[in-house]
Amino acid sequence: MKNKINLILILTLLLAFPFFAQEDQHSTEIESSVPELFEFHEVIYPIWHTAYPEKNYGMLKEMVTDVNSGAEKIYSAELPGILRDKKEEWDKGVAKFRASVEEYNKAMQGTDEPEMLSAAEVLHSDYEMLVRIIRPVTKEVDEFHKVLYMIYHHYWPNRNKEELSKAIDDLDMRAGELANCVLPKWASDKAEPFAEQSQKLYESTKNLKTLKDSDADDAQIEKAIEDVHDNYVALEGLFG
């Protein structure tokens, strides 16, 4: 009897393996993260928080190798699927960051101290802008986007009705959380348009769930998904 139970468990795990592999793939795909960018934080932190305020020009010069090594990784980094709509903005940001790295190199070859400090400041600023491009404005926006991404790029195109149904229920809950979230201080000037657009997103998500629960036809579901997607893009566009 024990051997039979063990055999059943083994077969269950083997059958489930493709499912887990697919989930792992998707979990990477929906993470709003670029590891190479965050690794560079280990380089920019001592520049900005130690060398720059202390006017330690020797240290600024010593960081050139690390700056170049970390920057090269950022230049070749690939955005995950969930950030595909950020690619144009990302590419522009990387080009600007590359220019600031070149200016940092140039400044550190000389002895002009104000120029060295200025180059460090610009490098830090352009790095922070890259971080802001891929960083979700709030956790609630990110969580909503993760679910919508799976609906829009996987469950609906593949007509995976079971996963689609569960995801729409989840999206409905996320829409409520998003509509009640508080923007960070840096985005507070967008509070009013954000509130208006998040309400539109909430309403379109509610409509999608209602249609799903009433067994609406595919054409209605597809239009409702597009409406949710359009409203989400408009919300993201507030911070572009």
Coordinates of N, CA and C in Angstrom, one line a residue:
M1 N 0.8 -1.2 0.0 CA 0.0 0.0 0.0 C 0.9 1.3 0.0
K2 N 1.9 1.2 0.8 CA 2.8 2.4 0.9 C 3.5 2.6 -0.4
N3 N 4.0 1.5 -1.1 CA 4.6 1.7 -2.3 C 3.7 2.3 -3.4
K4 N 2.4 1.9 -3.3 CA 1.4 2.4 -4.3 C 1.2 3.9 -4.1
I5 N 1.2 4.3 -2.8 CA 1.0 5.8 -2.5 C 2.2 6.5 -3.0
N6 N 3.4 6.0 -2.8 CA 4.6 6.6 -3.3 C 4.7 6.8 -4.8
L7 N 4.2 5.7 -5.5 CA 4.2 5.8 -6.9 C 3.2 6.8 -7.4
I8 N 2.1 7.0 -6.8 CA 1.1 8.0 -7.1 C 1.7 9.4 -6.9
L9 N 2.4 9.6 -5.8 CA 3.0 10.9 -5.6 C 4.1 11.2 -6.6
I10 N 4.9 10.2 -7.0 CA 5.9 10.4 -8.0 C 5.3 10.8 -9.4
L11 N 4.2 10.1 -9.7 CA 3.6 10.4 -11.0 C 2.9 11.7 -11.0
T12 N 2.4 12.1 -9.9 CA 1.7 13.4 -9.7 C 2.8 14.5 -9.9
L13 N 3.9 14.4 -9.3 CA 5.0 15.4 -9.4 C 5.5 15.5 -10.8
L14 N 5.7 14.3 -11.5 CA 6.1 14.3 -12.9 C 5.1 15.0 -13.8
L15 N 3.9 14.7 -13.6 CA 2.8 15.4 -14.4 C 2.8 16.9 -14.2
A16 N 3.1 17.3 -13.0 CA 3.0 18.7 -12.6 C 4.2 19.5 -13.0
F17 N 5.3 18.8 -13.3 CA 6.6 19.5 -13.6 C 6.4 20.5 -14.7
P18 N 5.8 20.2 -15.9 CA 5.7 21.2 -16.9 C 4.9 22.5 -16.4
F19 N 3.9 22.2 -15.5 CA 3.2 23.3 -15.0 C 4.0 24.3 -14.2
F20 N 4.9 23.7 -13.3 CA 5.8 24.5 -12.5 C 6.8 25.2 -13.3
A21 N 7.3 24.5 -14.4 CA 8.3 25.1 -15.2 C 7.7 26.4 -15.9
Q22 N 6.4 26.2 -16.4 CA 5.7 27.3 -17.0 C 5.5 28.5 -16.0
E23 N 5.1 28.1 -14.8 CA 4.9 29.2 -13.8 C 6.2 29.9 -13.5
D24 N 7.4 29.2 -13.4 CA 8.6 29.8 -13.2 C 9.0 30.8 -14.4
Q25 N 8.7 30.4 -15.6 CA 9.0 31.2 -16.7 C 8.1 32.5 -16.7
H26 N 6.9 32.3 -16.3 CA 6.0 33.5 -16.3 C 6.4 34.4 -15.1
S27 N 6.8 33.8 -14.0 CA 7.2 34.6 -12.8 C 8.3 35.6 -13.1
T28 N 9.2 35.1 -14.0 CA 10.4 36.0 -14.4 C 9.8 37.0 -15.4
E29 N 8.9 36.6 -16.2 CA 8.4 37.5 -17.3 C 7.6 38.6 -16.7
I30 N 7.0 38.5 -15.6 CA 6.1 39.5 -15.0 C 6.8 40.3 -13.9
E31 N 8.1 40.1 -13.7 CA 8.8 40.9 -12.7 C 9.3 42.2 -13.3
S32 N 8.9 43.4 -12.7 CA 9.3 44.7 -13.2 C 10.7 45.0 -12.7
S33 N 11.6 44.2 -13.2 CA 13.0 44.4 -12.6 C 14.0 44.1 -13.7
V34 N 15.1 44.9 -13.6 CA 16.3 44.7 -14.5 C 17.5 44.5 -13.6
P35 N 17.9 43.2 -13.3 CA 19.0 43.0 -12.3 C 20.2 43.8 -12.5
E36 N 20.6 44.0 -13.8 CA 21.8 44.7 -14.1 C 21.8 46.1 -13.6
L37 N 20.6 46.7 -13.7 CA 20.4 48.1 -13.2 C 20.5 48.2 -11.7
F38 N 20.0 47.2 -11.0 CA 20.0 47.3 -9.6 C 21.4 46.9 -9.0
E39 N 22.1 46.1 -9.8 CA 23.5 45.8 -9.4 C 24.4 47.0 -9.4
F40 N 24.0 47.9 -10.4 CA 24.8 49.2 -10.5 C 24.7 50.1 -9.3
H41 N 23.6 49.8 -8.5 CA 23.4 50.6 -7.3 C 24.6 50.5 -6.3
E42 N 25.3 49.3 -6.4 CA 26.5 49.1 -5.6 C 27.6 50.0 -6.0
V43 N 27.6 50.5 -7.2 CA 28.6 51.4 -7.8 C 28.2 52.8 -7.5
I44 N 27.0 53.2 -7.8 CA 26.6 54.6 -7.7 C 26.5 55.0 -6.2
Y45 N 26.2 54.1 -5.3 CA 25.9 54.5 -3.9 C 27.2 55.1 -3.3
P46 N 28.4 54.5 -3.4 CA 29.5 55.1 -2.8 C 30.0 56.4 -3.5
I47 N 29.7 56.5 -4.8 CA 30.0 57.7 -5.5 C 29.1 58.8 -5.0
W48 N 27.8 58.6 -4.9 CA 26.9 59.7 -4.5 C 26.9 60.0 -3.0
H49 N 27.0 59.0 -2.2 CA 26.9 59.2 -0.8 C 28.2 59.3 0.0
T50 N 29.3 59.0 -0.7 CA 30.6 59.2 0.0 C 31.5 60.1 -0.8
A51 N 31.9 59.7 -2.0 CA 32.9 60.5 -2.7 C 32.4 61.9 -3.1
Y52 N 31.1 62.0 -3.5 CA 30.6 63.3 -4.0 C 30.5 64.3 -2.8
P53 N 29.8 63.9 -1.7 CA 29.6 64.9 -0.6 C 31.0 65.2 0.1
E54 N 31.9 64.3 0.1 CA 33.2 64.5 0.8 C 34.2 65.1 -0.2
K55 N 33.8 65.3 -1.4 CA 34.7 65.8 -2.5 C 36.0 65.0 -2.5
N56 N 35.8 63.7 -2.5 CA 36.9 62.8 -2.5 C 37.2 62.5 -4.0
Y57 N 38.0 63.3 -4.6 CA 38.3 63.2 -6.0 C 39.1 61.9 -6.4
G58 N 40.0 61.5 -5.4 CA 40.7 60.2 -5.7 C 39.8 59.1 -5.8
M59 N 38.8 59.0 -4.9 CA 37.8 58.0 -4.9 C 36.9 58.0 -6.2
L60 N 36.6 59.2 -6.6 CA 35.8 59.3 -7.8 C 36.6 58.7 -9.0
K61 N 37.9 59.0 -9.1 CA 38.7 58.4 -10.1 C 38.8 56.9 -10.0
E62 N 38.9 56.4 -8.8 CA 39.1 55.0 -8.6 C 37.8 54.2 -9.0
M63 N 36.7 54.9 -9.0 CA 35.4 54.2 -9.4 C 35.2 54.1 -10.9
V64 N 36.1 54.6 -11.7 CA 35.9 54.6 -13.1 C 35.7 53.2 -13.7
T65 N 36.6 52.2 -13.2 CA 36.5 50.9 -13.7 C 35.2 50.2 -13.4
D66 N 34.8 50.4 -12.1 CA 33.5 49.8 -11.7 C 32.3 50.4 -12.5
V67 N 32.4 51.8 -12.7 CA 31.3 52.4 -13.5 C 31.2 51.8 -14.9
N68 N 32.4 51.7 -15.5 CA 32.4 51.2 -16.9 C 31.9 49.7 -17.0
S69 N 32.3 48.9 -16.0 CA 31.9 47.5 -16.0 C 30.4 47.3 -15.7
G70 N 29.9 48.1 -14.8 CA 28.5 48.0 -14.5 C 27.7 48.6 -15.6
A71 N 28.1 49.7 -16.2 CA 27.4 50.3 -17.3 C 27.3 49.4 -18.5
E72 N 28.3 48.7 -18.8 CA 28.3 47.8 -20.0 C 27.2 46.7 -19.8
K73 N 27.0 46.3 -18.6 CA 25.9 45.3 -18.3 C 24.5 45.9 -18.5
I74 N 24.4 47.2 -18.2 CA 23.1 47.9 -18.4 C 22.8 48.1 -19.8
Y75 N 23.9 48.4 -20.6 CA 23.7 48.6 -22.1 C 23.1 47.4 -22.8
S76 N 23.5 46.2 -22.3 CA 23.1 45.0 -23.0 C 21.9 44.3 -22.2
A77 N 21.4 44.9 -21.2 CA 20.3 44.3 -20.5 C 19.0 44.2 -21.3
E78 N 18.3 43.2 -21.1 CA 17.0 43.0 -21.8 C 15.8 43.2 -20.8
L79 N 14.8 43.9 -21.2 CA 13.6 44.1 -20.4 C 12.8 42.9 -20.4
P80 N 12.2 42.5 -19.2 CA 11.3 41.4 -19.1 C 10.0 41.7 -19.9
G81 N 9.2 40.7 -20.2 CA 8.0 40.9 -21.1 C 7.1 42.0 -20.5
I82 N 6.9 42.1 -19.2 CA 5.9 43.0 -18.7 C 6.3 44.4 -18.9
L83 N 7.6 44.7 -19.2 CA 8.1 46.0 -19.4 C 8.3 46.3 -20.9
R84 N 7.7 45.5 -21.8 CA 7.9 45.7 -23.2 C 7.4 47.0 -23.7
D85 N 6.4 47.6 -23.1 CA 5.8 48.9 -23.5 C 6.7 50.0 -23.1
K86 N 7.8 49.7 -22.3 CA 8.7 50.8 -21.8 C 10.0 50.8 -22.6
K87 N 10.1 50.0 -23.7 CA 11.3 49.8 -24.4 C 11.8 51.1 -25.0
E88 N 10.9 51.8 -25.7 CA 11.4 53.1 -26.3 C 11.9 54.1 -25.3
E89 N 11.2 54.2 -24.2 CA 11.6 55.1 -23.2 C 12.9 54.6 -22.5
W90 N 13.0 53.3 -22.3 CA 14.2 52.7 -21.8 C 15.4 53.0 -22.7
D91 N 15.3 52.7 -24.0 CA 16.4 52.9 -24.9 C 16.9 54.4 -24.9
K92 N 15.9 55.3 -24.8 CA 16.3 56.7 -24.7 C 17.1 57.0 -23.4
G93 N 16.6 56.4 -22.3 CA 17.2 56.6 -21.1 C 18.6 56.0 -21.0
V94 N 18.8 54.8 -21.6 CA 20.1 54.2 -21.7 C 21.1 55.0 -22.5
A95 N 20.6 55.6 -23.6 CA 21.5 56.4 -24.4 C 22.0 57.6 -23.7
K96 N 21.1 58.2 -22.9 CA 21.4 59.4 -22.0 C 22.4 58.9 -20.9
F97 N 22.2 57.8 -20.4 CA 23.0 57.2 -19.3 C 24.4 57.0 -19.9
R98 N 24.5 56.4 -21.1 CA 25.7 56.1 -21.8 C 26.6 57.4 -21.9
A99 N 25.9 58.5 -22.3 CA 26.6 59.8 -22.5 C 27.1 60.3 -21.2
S100 N 26.4 60.1 -20.1 CA 26.9 60.5 -18.8 C 28.1 59.7 -18.3
V101 N 28.1 58.4 -18.7 CA 29.2 57.5 -18.4 C 30.5 58.0 -19.1
E102 N 30.3 58.4 -20.4 CA 31.4 58.9 -21.2 C 31.9 60.2 -20.6
E103 N 31.0 61.0 -20.1 CA 31.4 62.3 -19.5 C 32.2 62.1 -18.2
Y104 N 31.7 61.1 -17.5 CA 32.4 60.7 -16.2 C 33.8 60.3 -16.5
N105 N 34.0 59.4 -17.5 CA 35.3 59.0 -17.9 C 36.2 60.2 -18.2
K106 N 35.7 61.0 -19.1 CA 36.4 62.2 -19.5 C 36.8 63.1 -18.4
A107 N 35.9 63.4 -17.5 CA 36.1 64.2 -16.3 C 37.2 63.7 -15.4
M108 N 37.2 62.3 -15.2 CA 38.1 61.7 -14.3 C 39.5 61.6 -14.8
Q109 N 39.7 61.9 -16.1 CA 41.0 61.9 -16.7 C 41.7 63.2 -16.5
G110 N 40.9 64.2 -16.1 CA 41.5 65.5 -15.9 C 41.7 65.9 -14.4
T111 N 41.8 67.2 -14.2 CA 42.0 67.7 -12.8 C 41.0 68.8 -12.4
D112 N 40.0 69.0 -13.3 CA 39.0 70.0 -13.0 C 38.0 69.5 -12.0
E113 N 38.2 69.9 -10.8 CA 37.4 69.4 -9.7 C 35.9 69.7 -9.8
P114 N 35.5 70.9 -10.1 CA 34.0 71.1 -10.4 C 33.5 70.3 -11.5
E115 N 34.3 70.0 -12.5 CA 33.8 69.2 -13.6 C 33.6 67.7 -13.2
M116 N 34.5 67.3 -12.3 CA 34.4 65.9 -11.8 C 33.2 65.8 -10.9
L117 N 32.9 66.7 -10.1 CA 31.7 66.7 -9.3 C 30.4 66.7 -10.1
S118 N 30.4 67.6 -11.1 CA 29.3 67.7 -12.0 C 29.0 66.4 -12.8
A119 N 30.1 65.8 -13.2 CA 30.0 64.5 -14.0 C 29.4 63.4 -13.1
A120 N 29.8 63.4 -11.8 CA 29.2 62.4 -10.8 C 27.8 62.7 -10.6
E121 N 27.4 64.0 -10.5 CA 26.0 64.3 -10.3 C 25.1 63.9 -11.4
V122 N 25.6 64.2 -12.7 CA 24.8 63.8 -13.8 C 24.7 62.3 -14.0
L123 N 25.8 61.6 -13.7 CA 25.7 60.1 -13.7 C 24.7 59.6 -12.8
H124 N 24.6 60.1 -11.6 CA 23.7 59.7 -10.6 C 22.2 60.0 -11.0
S125 N 22.0 61.2 -11.6 CA 20.7 61.6 -12.0 C 20.2 60.8 -13.2
D126 N 21.1 60.5 -14.1 CA 20.6 59.7 -15.3 C 20.4 58.2 -14.9
Y127 N 21.1 57.7 -13.9 CA 20.9 56.4 -13.4 C 19.5 56.3 -12.7
E128 N 19.2 57.3 -11.9 CA 18.0 57.4 -11.2 C 16.8 57.5 -12.1
M129 N 17.0 58.1 -13.3 CA 15.9 58.2 -14.3 C 15.6 56.8 -14.9
L130 N 16.7 56.0 -15.1 CA 16.5 54.7 -15.6 C 15.7 53.8 -14.6
V131 N 16.0 54.0 -13.3 CA 15.3 53.3 -12.3 C 13.8 53.7 -12.3
R132 N 13.6 54.9 -12.4 CA 12.2 55.4 -12.4 C 11.4 54.9 -13.6
I133 N 12.0 54.7 -14.7 CA 11.4 54.2 -15.9 C 10.7 52.9 -15.7
I134 N 11.5 52.0 -15.0 CA 11.0 50.6 -14.9 C 10.3 50.4 -13.5
R135 N 10.4 51.4 -12.6 CA 9.8 51.2 -11.3 C 8.3 51.5 -11.3
P136 N 7.5 50.6 -10.9 CA 6.0 50.9 -10.8 C 5.8 52.1 -9.9
V137 N 4.8 52.9 -10.2 CA 4.5 54.1 -9.4 C 4.1 53.7 -8.0
T138 N 3.3 52.6 -7.9 CA 2.9 52.0 -6.5 C 2.9 50.5 -6.6
K139 N 2.9 49.8 -5.5 CA 2.9 48.4 -5.5 C 1.5 47.9 -6.1
E140 N 0.5 48.7 -5.8 CA -0.9 48.3 -6.3 C -0.9 48.3 -7.8
V141 N -0.3 49.3 -8.4 CA -0.3 49.4 -9.9 C 0.5 48.2 -10.4
D142 N 1.6 47.8 -9.8 CA 2.4 46.7 -10.2 C 1.7 45.4 -10.2
E143 N 1.0 45.2 -9.0 CA 0.2 43.9 -8.9 C -0.9 43.8 -9.9
F144 N -1.6 44.9 -10.2 CA -2.6 44.9 -11.2 C -2.0 44.6 -12.5
H145 N -0.9 45.2 -12.9 CA -0.3 45.0 -14.2 C 0.1 43.5 -14.4
K146 N 0.6 42.9 -13.3 CA 1.1 41.5 -13.4 C -0.1 40.6 -13.8
V147 N -1.2 40.8 -13.2 CA -2.4 40.0 -13.6 C -2.9 40.3 -15.0
L148 N -3.0 41.6 -15.3 CA -3.4 42.0 -16.6 C -2.5 41.5 -17.7
Y149 N -1.2 41.5 -17.4 CA -0.3 41.0 -18.4 C -0.5 39.5 -18.8
M150 N -0.8 38.7 -17.8 CA -1.0 37.3 -18.0 C -2.3 37.1 -18.8
I151 N -3.3 37.9 -18.5 CA -4.6 37.9 -19.2 C -4.4 38.2 -20.7
Y152 N -3.8 39.4 -20.9 CA -3.6 40.0 -22.2 C -2.7 39.2 -23.1
H153 N -1.6 38.7 -22.6 CA -0.6 38.1 -23.4 C -0.6 36.5 -23.3
H154 N -1.3 35.9 -22.4 CA -1.3 34.5 -22.3 C -2.7 33.8 -22.3
Y155 N -3.4 34.1 -21.2 CA -4.7 33.4 -21.0 C -5.7 33.7 -22.1
W156 N -5.9 34.9 -22.5 CA -6.9 35.2 -23.5 C -6.4 34.7 -24.9
P157 N -5.2 35.1 -25.4 CA -4.8 34.6 -26.7 C -4.8 33.1 -26.8
N158 N -4.5 32.4 -25.7 CA -4.4 30.9 -25.7 C -5.8 30.3 -25.4
R159 N -6.8 31.2 -25.2 CA -8.1 30.8 -24.8 C -8.1 29.8 -23.6
N160 N -7.3 30.1 -22.6 CA -7.2 29.3 -21.4 C -8.3 29.8 -20.5
K161 N -9.5 29.3 -20.7 CA -10.7 29.8 -20.0 C -10.6 29.6 -18.5
E162 N -10.0 28.5 -18.0 CA -10.0 28.3 -16.6 C -9.1 29.3 -15.9
E163 N -7.9 29.5 -16.4 CA -7.0 30.5 -15.8 C -7.5 31.9 -16.1
L164 N -8.1 32.1 -17.2 CA -8.7 33.5 -17.5 C -9.7 33.8 -16.4
S165 N -10.6 32.9 -16.1 CA -11.6 33.2 -15.1 C -11.1 33.6 -13.8
K166 N -10.1 32.8 -13.3 CA -9.5 33.1 -12.0 C -8.7 34.4 -12.0
A167 N -8.1 34.7 -13.2 CA -7.3 35.9 -13.3 C -8.2 37.2 -13.3
I168 N -9.3 37.0 -13.9 CA -10.3 38.2 -14.0 C -10.8 38.5 -12.6
D169 N -11.1 37.4 -11.8 CA -11.5 37.6 -10.4 C -10.4 38.3 -9.6
D170 N -9.2 37.9 -9.8 CA -8.1 38.5 -9.2 C -7.9 40.0 -9.6
L171 N -8.1 40.2 -10.9 CA -7.9 41.6 -11.4 C -9.0 42.5 -10.8
D172 N -10.2 42.0 -10.6 CA -11.2 42.8 -10.0 C -10.8 43.2 -8.6
M173 N -10.2 42.3 -7.8 CA -9.8 42.7 -6.5 C -8.6 43.7 -6.5
R174 N -7.7 43.5 -7.5 CA -6.6 44.4 -7.6 C -7.0 45.8 -8.0
A175 N -8.1 45.8 -8.8 CA -8.6 47.1 -9.3 C -9.1 48.0 -8.1
G176 N -9.7 47.3 -7.2 CA -10.2 48.0 -6.0 C -9.1 48.5 -5.1
E177 N -8.0 47.7 -5.0 CA -6.9 48.1 -4.2 C -6.2 49.3 -4.9
L178 N -6.1 49.2 -6.2 CA -5.4 50.3 -7.0 C -6.2 51.6 -6.9
A179 N -7.5 51.5 -6.9 CA -8.3 52.8 -6.9 C -8.2 53.5 -5.5
N180 N -7.7 52.7 -4.5 CA -7.6 53.3 -3.2 C -6.2 53.5 -2.7
C181 N -5.2 53.3 -3.6 CA -3.8 53.5 -3.2 C -3.4 54.9 -3.1
V182 N -2.3 55.2 -2.4 CA -1.8 56.6 -2.3 C -0.5 56.7 -3.1
L183 N -0.4 57.7 -3.9 CA 0.8 57.9 -4.7 C 2.0 58.4 -3.8
P184 N 3.2 58.0 -4.2 CA 4.4 58.5 -3.5 C 4.5 60.0 -3.7
K185 N 5.3 60.6 -2.8 CA 5.5 62.0 -2.8 C 5.9 62.6 -4.2
W186 N 6.9 61.8 -4.9 CA 7.4 62.3 -6.1 C 6.3 62.4 -7.2
A187 N 5.2 61.6 -7.0 CA 4.2 61.6 -8.0 C 2.9 62.3 -7.6
S188 N 3.0 63.0 -6.4 CA 1.8 63.6 -5.8 C 1.1 64.6 -6.7
D189 N 1.8 65.3 -7.6 CA 1.2 66.3 -8.5 C 0.2 65.6 -9.5
K190 N 0.3 64.3 -9.6 CA -0.6 63.5 -10.5 C -1.8 62.9 -9.8
A191 N -2.0 63.3 -8.5 CA -3.0 62.7 -7.7 C -4.4 62.8 -8.3
E192 N -4.8 63.9 -8.8 CA -6.2 64.1 -9.3 C -6.4 63.3 -10.6
P193 N -5.5 63.5 -11.6 CA -5.7 62.7 -12.8 C -5.6 61.2 -12.6
F194 N -4.7 60.8 -11.6 CA -4.6 59.4 -11.3 C -5.9 58.9 -10.7
A195 N -6.5 59.6 -9.8 CA -7.8 59.2 -9.2 C -8.9 59.0 -10.3
E196 N -8.9 59.9 -11.2 CA -9.9 59.9 -12.3 C -9.7 58.6 -13.2
Q197 N -8.4 58.4 -13.6 CA -8.1 57.3 -14.5 C -8.2 56.0 -13.8
S198 N -7.9 55.9 -12.5 CA -8.0 54.7 -11.8 C -9.4 54.3 -11.6
Q199 N -10.3 55.3 -11.5 CA -11.8 55.0 -11.4 C -12.3 54.4 -12.7
K200 N -11.8 54.9 -13.8 CA -12.2 54.4 -15.2 C -11.7 52.9 -15.3
L201 N -10.5 52.7 -14.8 CA -9.9 51.4 -14.8 C -10.7 50.4 -14.0
Y202 N -11.1 50.9 -12.8 CA -11.9 50.1 -11.9 C -13.2 49.7 -12.5
E203 N -13.9 50.7 -13.2 CA -15.2 50.4 -13.8 C -15.1 49.5 -15.0
S204 N -14.0 49.6 -15.8 CA -13.9 48.7 -16.9 C -13.5 47.3 -16.5
T205 N -12.8 47.2 -15.3 CA -12.5 45.9 -14.8 C -13.7 45.2 -14.2
K206 N -14.6 46.0 -13.6 CA -15.9 45.5 -13.1 C -16.7 45.0 -14.2
N207 N -16.7 45.7 -15.3 CA -17.5 45.3 -16.5 C -17.0 44.0 -17.0
L208 N -15.7 43.8 -17.1 CA -15.1 42.6 -17.6 C -15.5 41.4 -16.7
K209 N -15.5 41.6 -15.4 CA -15.9 40.5 -14.5 C -17.3 40.2 -14.6
T210 N -18.2 41.2 -14.8 CA -19.6 41.0 -15.0 C -19.9 40.2 -16.2
L211 N -19.2 40.5 -17.3 CA -19.3 39.8 -18.5 C -18.9 38.3 -18.4
K212 N -17.7 38.2 -17.7 CA -17.2 36.8 -17.5 C -18.2 36.0 -16.7
D213 N -18.7 36.5 -15.7 CA -19.6 35.8 -14.8 C -21.0 35.5 -15.5
S214 N -21.3 36.3 -16.5 CA -22.6 36.0 -17.2 C -22.4 35.2 -18.5
D215 N -21.2 34.6 -18.6 CA -20.9 33.8 -19.8 C -21.1 34.5 -21.1
A216 N -20.6 35.8 -21.2 CA -20.8 36.6 -22.4 C -19.9 35.9 -23.5
D217 N -20.2 36.2 -24.8 CA -19.5 35.6 -25.9 C -18.1 36.2 -26.0
D218 N -17.3 35.6 -26.8 CA -15.9 35.9 -26.9 C -15.7 37.4 -27.4
A219 N -16.5 37.8 -28.3 CA -16.4 39.2 -28.8 C -16.5 40.2 -27.7
Q220 N -17.5 40.0 -26.8 CA -17.7 40.9 -25.7 C -16.6 40.9 -24.7
I221 N -16.1 39.6 -24.4 CA -15.0 39.5 -23.5 C -13.7 40.2 -24.1
E222 N -13.5 40.0 -25.3 CA -12.3 40.6 -26.0 C -12.3 42.1 -25.9
K223 N -13.5 42.6 -26.2 CA -13.6 44.1 -26.2 C -13.4 44.6 -24.7
A224 N -14.0 43.9 -23.8 CA -13.8 44.3 -22.4 C -12.4 44.2 -21.9
I225 N -11.6 43.2 -22.4 CA -10.2 43.1 -22.0 C -9.4 44.3 -22.7
E226 N -9.8 44.6 -23.9 CA -9.1 45.7 -24.6 C -9.4 47.0 -23.8
D227 N -10.6 47.2 -23.4 CA -11.0 48.4 -22.6 C -10.2 48.5 -21.3
V228 N -10.0 47.4 -20.6 CA -9.2 47.4 -19.4 C -7.7 47.8 -19.8
H229 N -7.2 47.1 -20.8 CA -5.9 47.4 -21.2 C -5.6 48.8 -21.6
D230 N -6.6 49.4 -22.4 CA -6.5 50.8 -22.8 C -6.5 51.7 -21.6
N231 N -7.3 51.4 -20.6 CA -7.4 52.3 -19.4 C -6.1 52.1 -18.6
Y232 N -5.6 50.9 -18.5 CA -4.3 50.8 -17.8 C -3.2 51.6 -18.5
V233 N -3.1 51.5 -19.8 CA -2.0 52.2 -20.6 C -2.2 53.7 -20.3
A234 N -3.4 54.2 -20.3 CA -3.7 55.6 -20.0 C -3.2 56.0 -18.6
L235 N -3.4 55.1 -17.7 CA -3.0 55.3 -16.3 C -1.4 55.4 -16.2
E236 N -0.8 54.4 -16.8 CA 0.7 54.4 -16.9 C 1.2 55.7 -17.6
G237 N 0.5 56.1 -18.6 CA 0.9 57.2 -19.4 C 1.0 58.5 -18.6
L238 N 0.3 58.6 -17.5 CA 0.4 59.8 -16.6 C 1.8 60.0 -16.1
F239 N 2.6 59.0 -16.0 CA 3.9 59.1 -15.4 C 5.0 58.9 -16.4
G240 N 4.7 58.9 -17.7 CA 5.7 58.7 -18.8 C 6.5 60.0 -19.0

